[in-house]
mmCIF file of C-alpha atoms and ligand atoms in Angstrom:
data_model
loop_
_atom_site.group_PDB
_atom_site.id
_atom_site.type_symbol
_atom_site.label_atom_id
_atom_site.label_comp_id
_atom_site.label_asym_id
_atom_site.label_seq_id
_atom_site.Cartn_x
_atom_site.Cartn_y
_atom_site.Cartn_z
ATOM 1 C CA UNK C 1 0.117 -0.079 -0.135
ATOM 2 C CA UNK C 2 2.961 2.382 0.553
ATOM 3 C CA UNK C 3 3.857 4.839 2.975
ATOM 4 C CA UNK C 4 1.486 7.369 4.328
ATOM 5 C CA UNK C 5 1.884 10.693 2.755
ATOM 6 C CA UNK C 6 0.958 13.618 5.136
ATOM 7 C CA UNK C 7 -0.040 16.787 3.232
ATOM 8 C CA UNK C 8 0.541 20.385 4.878
ATOM 9 C CA UNK C 9 3.405 22.611 5.987
ATOM 10 C CA UNK C 10 5.081 21.272 8.874
ATOM 11 C CA UNK C 11 4.670 24.584 10.886
ATOM 12 C CA UNK C 12 1.101 23.636 11.128
ATOM 13 C CA UNK C 13 0.250 22.624 14.604
ATOM 14 C CA UNK C 14 -2.033 20.151 13.547
ATOM 15 C CA UNK C 15 0.297 18.613 10.812
ATOM 16 C CA UNK C 16 2.846 18.374 13.741
ATOM 17 C CA UNK C 17 0.074 16.212 15.496
ATOM 18 C CA UNK C 18 -0.025 13.903 12.738
ATOM 19 C CA UNK C 19 3.690 13.819 12.254
ATOM 20 C CA UNK C 20 4.265 13.369 15.939
ATOM 21 C CA UNK C 21 1.612 10.335 15.796
ATOM 22 C CA UNK C 22 3.391 8.453 13.002
ATOM 23 C CA UNK C 23 7.048 9.009 14.857
ATOM 24 C CA UNK C 24 5.407 7.863 18.262
ATOM 25 C CA UNK C 25 4.212 4.552 16.727
ATOM 26 C CA UNK C 26 7.285 4.209 14.236
ATOM 27 C CA UNK C 27 5.181 4.708 11.248
ATOM 28 C CA UNK C 28 7.129 5.745 8.193
ATOM 29 C CA UNK C 29 5.576 8.746 6.085
ATOM 30 C CA UNK C 30 6.649 11.383 3.603
ATOM 31 C CA UNK C 31 5.472 14.919 3.868
ATOM 32 C CA UNK C 32 4.247 17.209 1.314
ATOM 33 C CA UNK C 33 4.774 20.623 2.540
ATOM 34 C CA UNK C 34 1.823 22.352 1.007
ATOM 35 C CA UNK C 35 0.163 25.429 2.086
ATOM 36 C CA UNK C 36 -3.530 25.661 2.881
ATOM 37 C CA UNK C 37 -5.854 26.211 -0.223
ATOM 38 C CA UNK C 38 -3.462 24.663 -2.704
ATOM 39 C CA UNK C 39 -4.926 22.419 -5.371
ATOM 40 C CA UNK C 40 -3.517 19.250 -3.864
ATOM 41 C CA UNK C 41 -5.254 20.274 -0.302
ATOM 42 C CA UNK C 42 -8.208 21.631 -1.791
ATOM 43 C CA UNK C 43 -8.828 18.189 -3.652
ATOM 44 C CA UNK C 44 -9.006 16.428 -0.304
ATOM 45 C CA UNK C 45 -10.304 18.898 2.240
ATOM 46 C CA UNK C 46 -13.580 20.524 1.465
ATOM 47 C CA UNK C 47 -12.449 23.797 2.987
ATOM 48 C CA UNK C 48 -8.812 23.563 1.907
ATOM 49 C CA UNK C 49 -7.152 23.337 5.365
ATOM 50 C CA UNK C 50 -4.286 21.090 6.411
ATOM 51 C CA UNK C 51 -3.450 18.540 7.330
ATOM 52 C CA UNK C 52 -4.698 16.138 4.794
ATOM 53 C CA UNK C 53 -3.556 12.541 4.232
ATOM 54 C CA UNK C 54 -3.121 10.021 1.575
ATOM 55 C CA UNK C 55 -2.529 6.176 2.224
ATOM 56 C CA UNK C 56 -2.853 4.040 -1.158
ATOM 57 C CA UNK C 57 -6.577 4.843 -2.331
ATOM 58 C CA UNK C 58 -7.575 6.459 0.820
ATOM 59 C CA UNK C 59 -7.745 10.120 1.247
ATOM 60 C CA UNK C 60 -8.523 11.694 4.599
ATOM 61 C CA UNK C 61 -8.904 15.395 6.102
ATOM 62 C CA UNK C 62 -9.282 16.445 9.727
ATOM 63 C CA UNK C 63 -6.220 15.577 11.891
ATOM 64 C CA UNK C 64 -8.212 13.497 14.586
ATOM 65 C CA UNK C 65 -9.554 11.260 11.930
ATOM 66 C CA UNK C 66 -6.014 11.027 10.437
ATOM 67 C CA UNK C 67 -4.368 10.052 13.598
ATOM 68 C CA UNK C 68 -7.017 7.724 14.597
ATOM 69 C CA UNK C 69 -6.864 5.749 11.372
ATOM 70 C CA UNK C 70 -2.958 5.584 12.068
ATOM 71 C CA UNK C 71 -3.329 4.340 15.520
ATOM 72 C CA UNK C 72 -5.662 1.509 14.463
ATOM 73 C CA UNK C 73 -3.877 0.635 11.292
ATOM 74 C CA UNK C 74 -0.275 -0.053 12.500
ATOM 75 C CA UNK C 75 1.469 -1.588 15.188
ATOM 76 C CA UNK C 76 3.323 0.554 17.874
ATOM 77 C CA UNK C 77 2.186 2.241 21.179
ATOM 78 C CA UNK C 78 -1.591 2.865 21.167
ATOM 79 C CA UNK C 79 -2.452 6.477 21.155
ATOM 80 C CA UNK C 80 -5.965 6.004 22.075
ATOM 81 C CA UNK C 81 -6.193 3.293 24.513
ATOM 82 C CA UNK C 82 -8.279 0.114 24.028
ATOM 83 C CA UNK C 83 -10.049 0.675 27.267
ATOM 84 C CA UNK C 84 -13.234 2.602 27.151
ATOM 85 C CA UNK C 85 -12.401 4.880 30.118
ATOM 86 C CA UNK C 86 -8.839 5.717 29.203
ATOM 87 C CA UNK C 87 -10.146 6.180 25.382
ATOM 88 C CA UNK C 88 -12.928 8.500 26.800
ATOM 89 C CA UNK C 89 -10.339 10.524 28.753
ATOM 90 C CA UNK C 90 -8.291 10.936 25.586
ATOM 91 C CA UNK C 91 -11.179 11.799 23.423
ATOM 92 C CA UNK C 92 -12.324 14.477 25.908
ATOM 93 C CA UNK C 93 -9.149 16.284 26.038
ATOM 94 C CA UNK C 94 -8.428 15.924 22.051
ATOM 95 C CA UNK C 95 -12.014 17.449 21.640
ATOM 96 C CA UNK C 96 -11.465 20.209 24.214
ATOM 97 C CA UNK C 97 -8.018 21.317 22.691
ATOM 98 C CA UNK C 98 -9.835 21.549 19.333
ATOM 99 C CA UNK C 99 -12.715 23.193 20.164
ATOM 100 C CA UNK C 100 -11.434 25.514 23.137
ATOM 101 C CA UNK C 101 -7.654 25.652 23.450
ATOM 102 C CA UNK C 102 -6.803 25.976 19.620
ATOM 103 C CA UNK C 103 -9.304 28.457 19.064
ATOM 104 C CA UNK C 104 -7.942 30.698 22.012
ATOM 105 C CA UNK C 105 -4.210 29.974 21.957
ATOM 106 C CA UNK C 106 -3.440 29.359 18.139
ATOM 107 C CA UNK C 107 -6.078 31.076 16.171
ATOM 108 C CA UNK C 108 -6.436 34.193 18.436
ATOM 109 C CA UNK C 109 -3.281 34.555 20.347
ATOM 110 C CA UNK C 110 -0.361 33.209 17.964
ATOM 111 C CA UNK C 111 -1.879 34.278 14.806
ATOM 112 C CA UNK C 112 -1.888 37.804 15.991
ATOM 113 C CA UNK C 113 1.779 37.553 16.386
ATOM 114 C CA UNK C 114 2.558 35.320 13.614
ATOM 115 C CA UNK C 115 0.149 36.438 10.856
ATOM 116 C CA UNK C 116 -1.439 39.626 11.871
ATOM 117 C CA UNK C 117 -3.978 41.722 9.747
ATOM 118 C CA UNK C 118 -2.233 44.980 10.840
ATOM 119 C CA UNK C 119 -1.544 47.311 8.067
ATOM 120 C CA UNK C 120 2.251 47.494 8.993
ATOM 121 C CA UNK C 121 2.463 43.747 9.804
ATOM 122 C CA UNK C 122 3.088 44.519 13.395
ATOM 123 C CA UNK C 123 1.884 42.079 16.085
ATOM 124 C CA UNK C 124 -1.980 42.922 16.626
ATOM 125 C CA UNK C 125 -1.920 44.328 20.186
ATOM 126 C CA UNK C 126 -5.679 44.794 20.501
ATOM 127 C CA UNK C 127 -6.373 41.013 19.623
ATOM 128 C CA UNK C 128 -3.414 39.864 21.776
ATOM 129 C CA UNK C 129 -4.848 41.831 24.932
ATOM 130 C CA UNK C 130 -8.139 40.754 24.141
ATOM 131 C CA UNK C 131 -7.358 37.254 24.588
ATOM 132 C CA UNK C 132 -5.162 37.359 27.379
ATOM 133 C CA UNK C 133 -7.664 36.497 30.132
ATOM 134 C CA UNK C 134 -9.078 33.447 28.565
ATOM 135 C CA UNK C 135 -5.445 32.277 27.802
ATOM 136 C CA UNK C 136 -4.823 32.758 31.560
ATOM 137 C CA UNK C 137 -7.854 30.763 32.409
ATOM 138 C CA UNK C 138 -6.835 27.968 29.979
ATOM 139 C CA UNK C 139 -3.104 27.760 30.809
ATOM 140 C CA UNK C 140 -4.347 27.247 34.691
ATOM 141 C CA UNK C 141 -6.909 24.566 33.720
ATOM 142 C CA UNK C 142 -4.482 22.933 31.710
ATOM 143 C CA UNK C 143 -1.872 23.252 34.404
ATOM 144 C CA UNK C 144 -4.248 21.489 36.999
ATOM 145 C CA UNK C 145 -5.054 18.644 34.315
ATOM 146 C CA UNK C 146 -1.520 17.703 33.964
ATOM 147 C CA UNK C 147 -0.762 17.856 37.982
ATOM 148 C CA UNK C 148 -2.026 14.378 38.631
ATOM 149 C CA UNK C 149 0.675 12.309 36.794
ATOM 150 C CA UNK C 150 2.308 14.634 34.202
ATOM 151 C CA UNK C 151 -0.181 13.453 31.421
ATOM 152 C CA UNK C 152 -3.530 14.917 30.333
ATOM 153 C CA UNK C 153 -5.406 11.398 30.096
ATOM 154 C CA UNK C 154 -5.389 7.738 30.866
ATOM 155 C CA UNK C 155 -2.233 7.951 33.052
ATOM 156 C CA UNK C 156 0.424 7.696 30.146
ATOM 157 C CA UNK C 157 1.458 9.366 27.022
ATOM 158 C CA UNK C 158 -1.693 9.668 24.605
ATOM 159 C CA UNK C 159 -2.662 11.585 21.554
ATOM 160 C CA UNK C 160 -4.142 14.229 24.212
ATOM 161 C CA UNK C 161 -0.442 15.124 25.022
ATOM 162 C CA UNK C 162 0.602 14.907 21.141
ATOM 163 C CA UNK C 163 -2.216 17.695 20.612
ATOM 164 C CA UNK C 164 -1.160 19.897 23.408
ATOM 165 C CA UNK C 165 2.479 19.907 22.878
ATOM 166 C CA UNK C 166 2.899 21.735 19.651
ATOM 167 C CA UNK C 167 0.642 24.407 20.957
ATOM 168 C CA UNK C 168 2.701 24.780 24.193
ATOM 169 C CA UNK C 169 5.624 24.949 21.989
ATOM 170 C CA UNK C 170 4.575 27.989 20.078
ATOM 171 C CA UNK C 171 2.940 29.911 22.972
ATOM 172 C CA UNK C 172 6.254 29.561 24.696
ATOM 173 C CA UNK C 173 7.708 31.697 21.957
ATOM 174 C CA UNK C 174 5.481 34.759 22.705
ATOM 175 C CA UNK C 175 6.043 36.956 25.668
ATOM 176 C CA UNK C 176 2.922 36.701 27.496
ATOM 177 C CA UNK C 177 2.375 33.064 26.886
ATOM 178 C CA UNK C 178 5.911 32.239 27.717
ATOM 179 C CA UNK C 179 5.411 34.306 31.082
ATOM 180 C CA UNK C 180 2.054 32.284 31.725
ATOM 181 C CA UNK C 181 3.453 28.950 31.165
ATOM 182 C CA UNK C 182 6.895 29.452 33.291
ATOM 183 C CA UNK C 183 4.593 30.984 36.205
ATOM 184 C CA UNK C 184 2.560 27.668 36.000
ATOM 185 C CA UNK C 185 3.449 24.992 38.672
ATOM 186 C CA UNK C 186 3.245 21.914 36.659
ATOM 187 C CA UNK C 187 3.258 22.691 32.805
ATOM 188 C CA UNK C 188 7.129 23.708 32.697
ATOM 189 C CA UNK C 189 8.027 20.604 33.793
ATOM 190 C CA UNK C 190 5.342 18.628 31.839
ATOM 191 C CA UNK C 191 6.768 20.511 28.420
ATOM 192 C CA UNK C 192 10.456 19.872 29.397
ATOM 193 C CA UNK C 193 9.828 16.130 29.696
ATOM 194 C CA UNK C 194 7.629 15.521 26.662
ATOM 195 C CA UNK C 195 10.008 17.798 24.637
ATOM 196 C CA UNK C 196 12.442 14.977 25.082
ATOM 197 C CA UNK C 197 10.393 12.490 23.634
ATOM 198 C CA UNK C 198 12.045 11.323 20.137
ATOM 199 C CA UNK C 199 8.630 11.828 18.804
ATOM 200 C CA UNK C 200 8.568 15.430 19.393
ATOM 201 C CA UNK C 201 12.138 16.024 18.525
ATOM 202 C CA UNK C 202 12.121 14.334 15.206
ATOM 203 C CA UNK C 203 8.934 16.239 14.145
ATOM 204 C CA UNK C 204 9.742 19.752 15.502
ATOM 205 C CA UNK C 205 9.298 22.036 12.275
ATOM 206 C CA UNK C 206 11.976 24.716 11.028
ATOM 207 C CA UNK C 207 10.968 28.103 12.642
ATOM 208 C CA UNK C 208 8.496 30.218 11.343
ATOM 209 C CA UNK C 209 10.103 33.312 9.297
ATOM 210 C CA UNK C 210 11.366 35.884 11.817
ATOM 211 C CA UNK C 211 11.328 33.843 15.085
HETATM 212 N N1 GSH R 301 -9.888 20.653 12.517
HETATM 213 C C1 GSH R 301 -8.844 20.673 11.571
HETATM 214 C C2 GSH R 301 -8.100 22.106 11.772
HETATM 215 C C3 GSH R 301 -7.378 22.215 10.593
HETATM 216 C C4 GSH R 301 -6.669 23.523 10.706
HETATM 217 O O1 GSH R 301 -7.246 24.688 11.084
HETATM 218 N N2 GSH R 301 -5.656 23.728 9.904
HETATM 219 C C5 GSH R 301 -4.903 25.116 9.735
HETATM 220 C C6 GSH R 301 -3.597 25.305 9.807
HETATM 221 S S1 GSH R 301 -3.149 25.080 11.442
HETATM 222 C C7 GSH R 301 -5.430 25.643 8.417
HETATM 223 O O2 GSH R 301 -5.367 25.122 7.288
HETATM 224 N N3 GSH R 301 -5.759 27.072 8.098
HETATM 225 C C8 GSH R 301 -6.286 27.736 6.941
HETATM 226 C C9 GSH R 301 -7.700 28.231 6.955
HETATM 227 O O3 GSH R 301 -8.419 28.141 8.025
HETATM 228 O O4 GSH R 301 -8.142 28.584 5.873
HETATM 229 C C10 GSH R 301 -7.955 19.515 11.965
HETATM 230 O O5 GSH R 301 -7.626 19.189 12.856
HETATM 231 O O6 GSH R 301 -7.179 18.973 11.004
#
């Protein structure tokens, strides 16, 4: 059937999630570093977003669908546990990150730094300041979530941690985010420990321009 092809620029946090999942399981893949809304992406994702994936005659979009397919199709450590309770915990945090954390920390905060829509291209101060209270709430709740055993779910490294790590990596590059994470009790240690994992190191993308 050939190798998995992951479609999307590696700087995308969601492309990174899919690559980390492959690395953690030892699944070989090739990456086609395409931007959103390019023809090969539009051919798979109805809104032209990344990541997309091809494996043989299967084409998929949505990082959760892609990582679940990879987890179920290949040997290696289970990213979503088989037991219903562990699986539900992982699903809960993946869903929460996708619907609450990514929209706040990535779409509002990070994009205001990395891709501002200001006339001179400077960081969008209004957008940044506006999102800081929600960010503080989210970082505090994530800090509580990893306090128990250093993982988000199921008592071990899972897909939930894979979704969170790229977001923390980027948030740490911006001043308010770095300060908030550094001031938290458990998140700095959580990030440092999982950043040492081979799957994280092997998939860390090149820096965004200007960072
Ligand atoms: N829910 C999607 C989100 C994908 C997504 O938002 N990707 C971003 C890059 S990180 C994108 O393609 N953005 C372009 C756009 O929104 O038009 C997933 O998990 O794959």
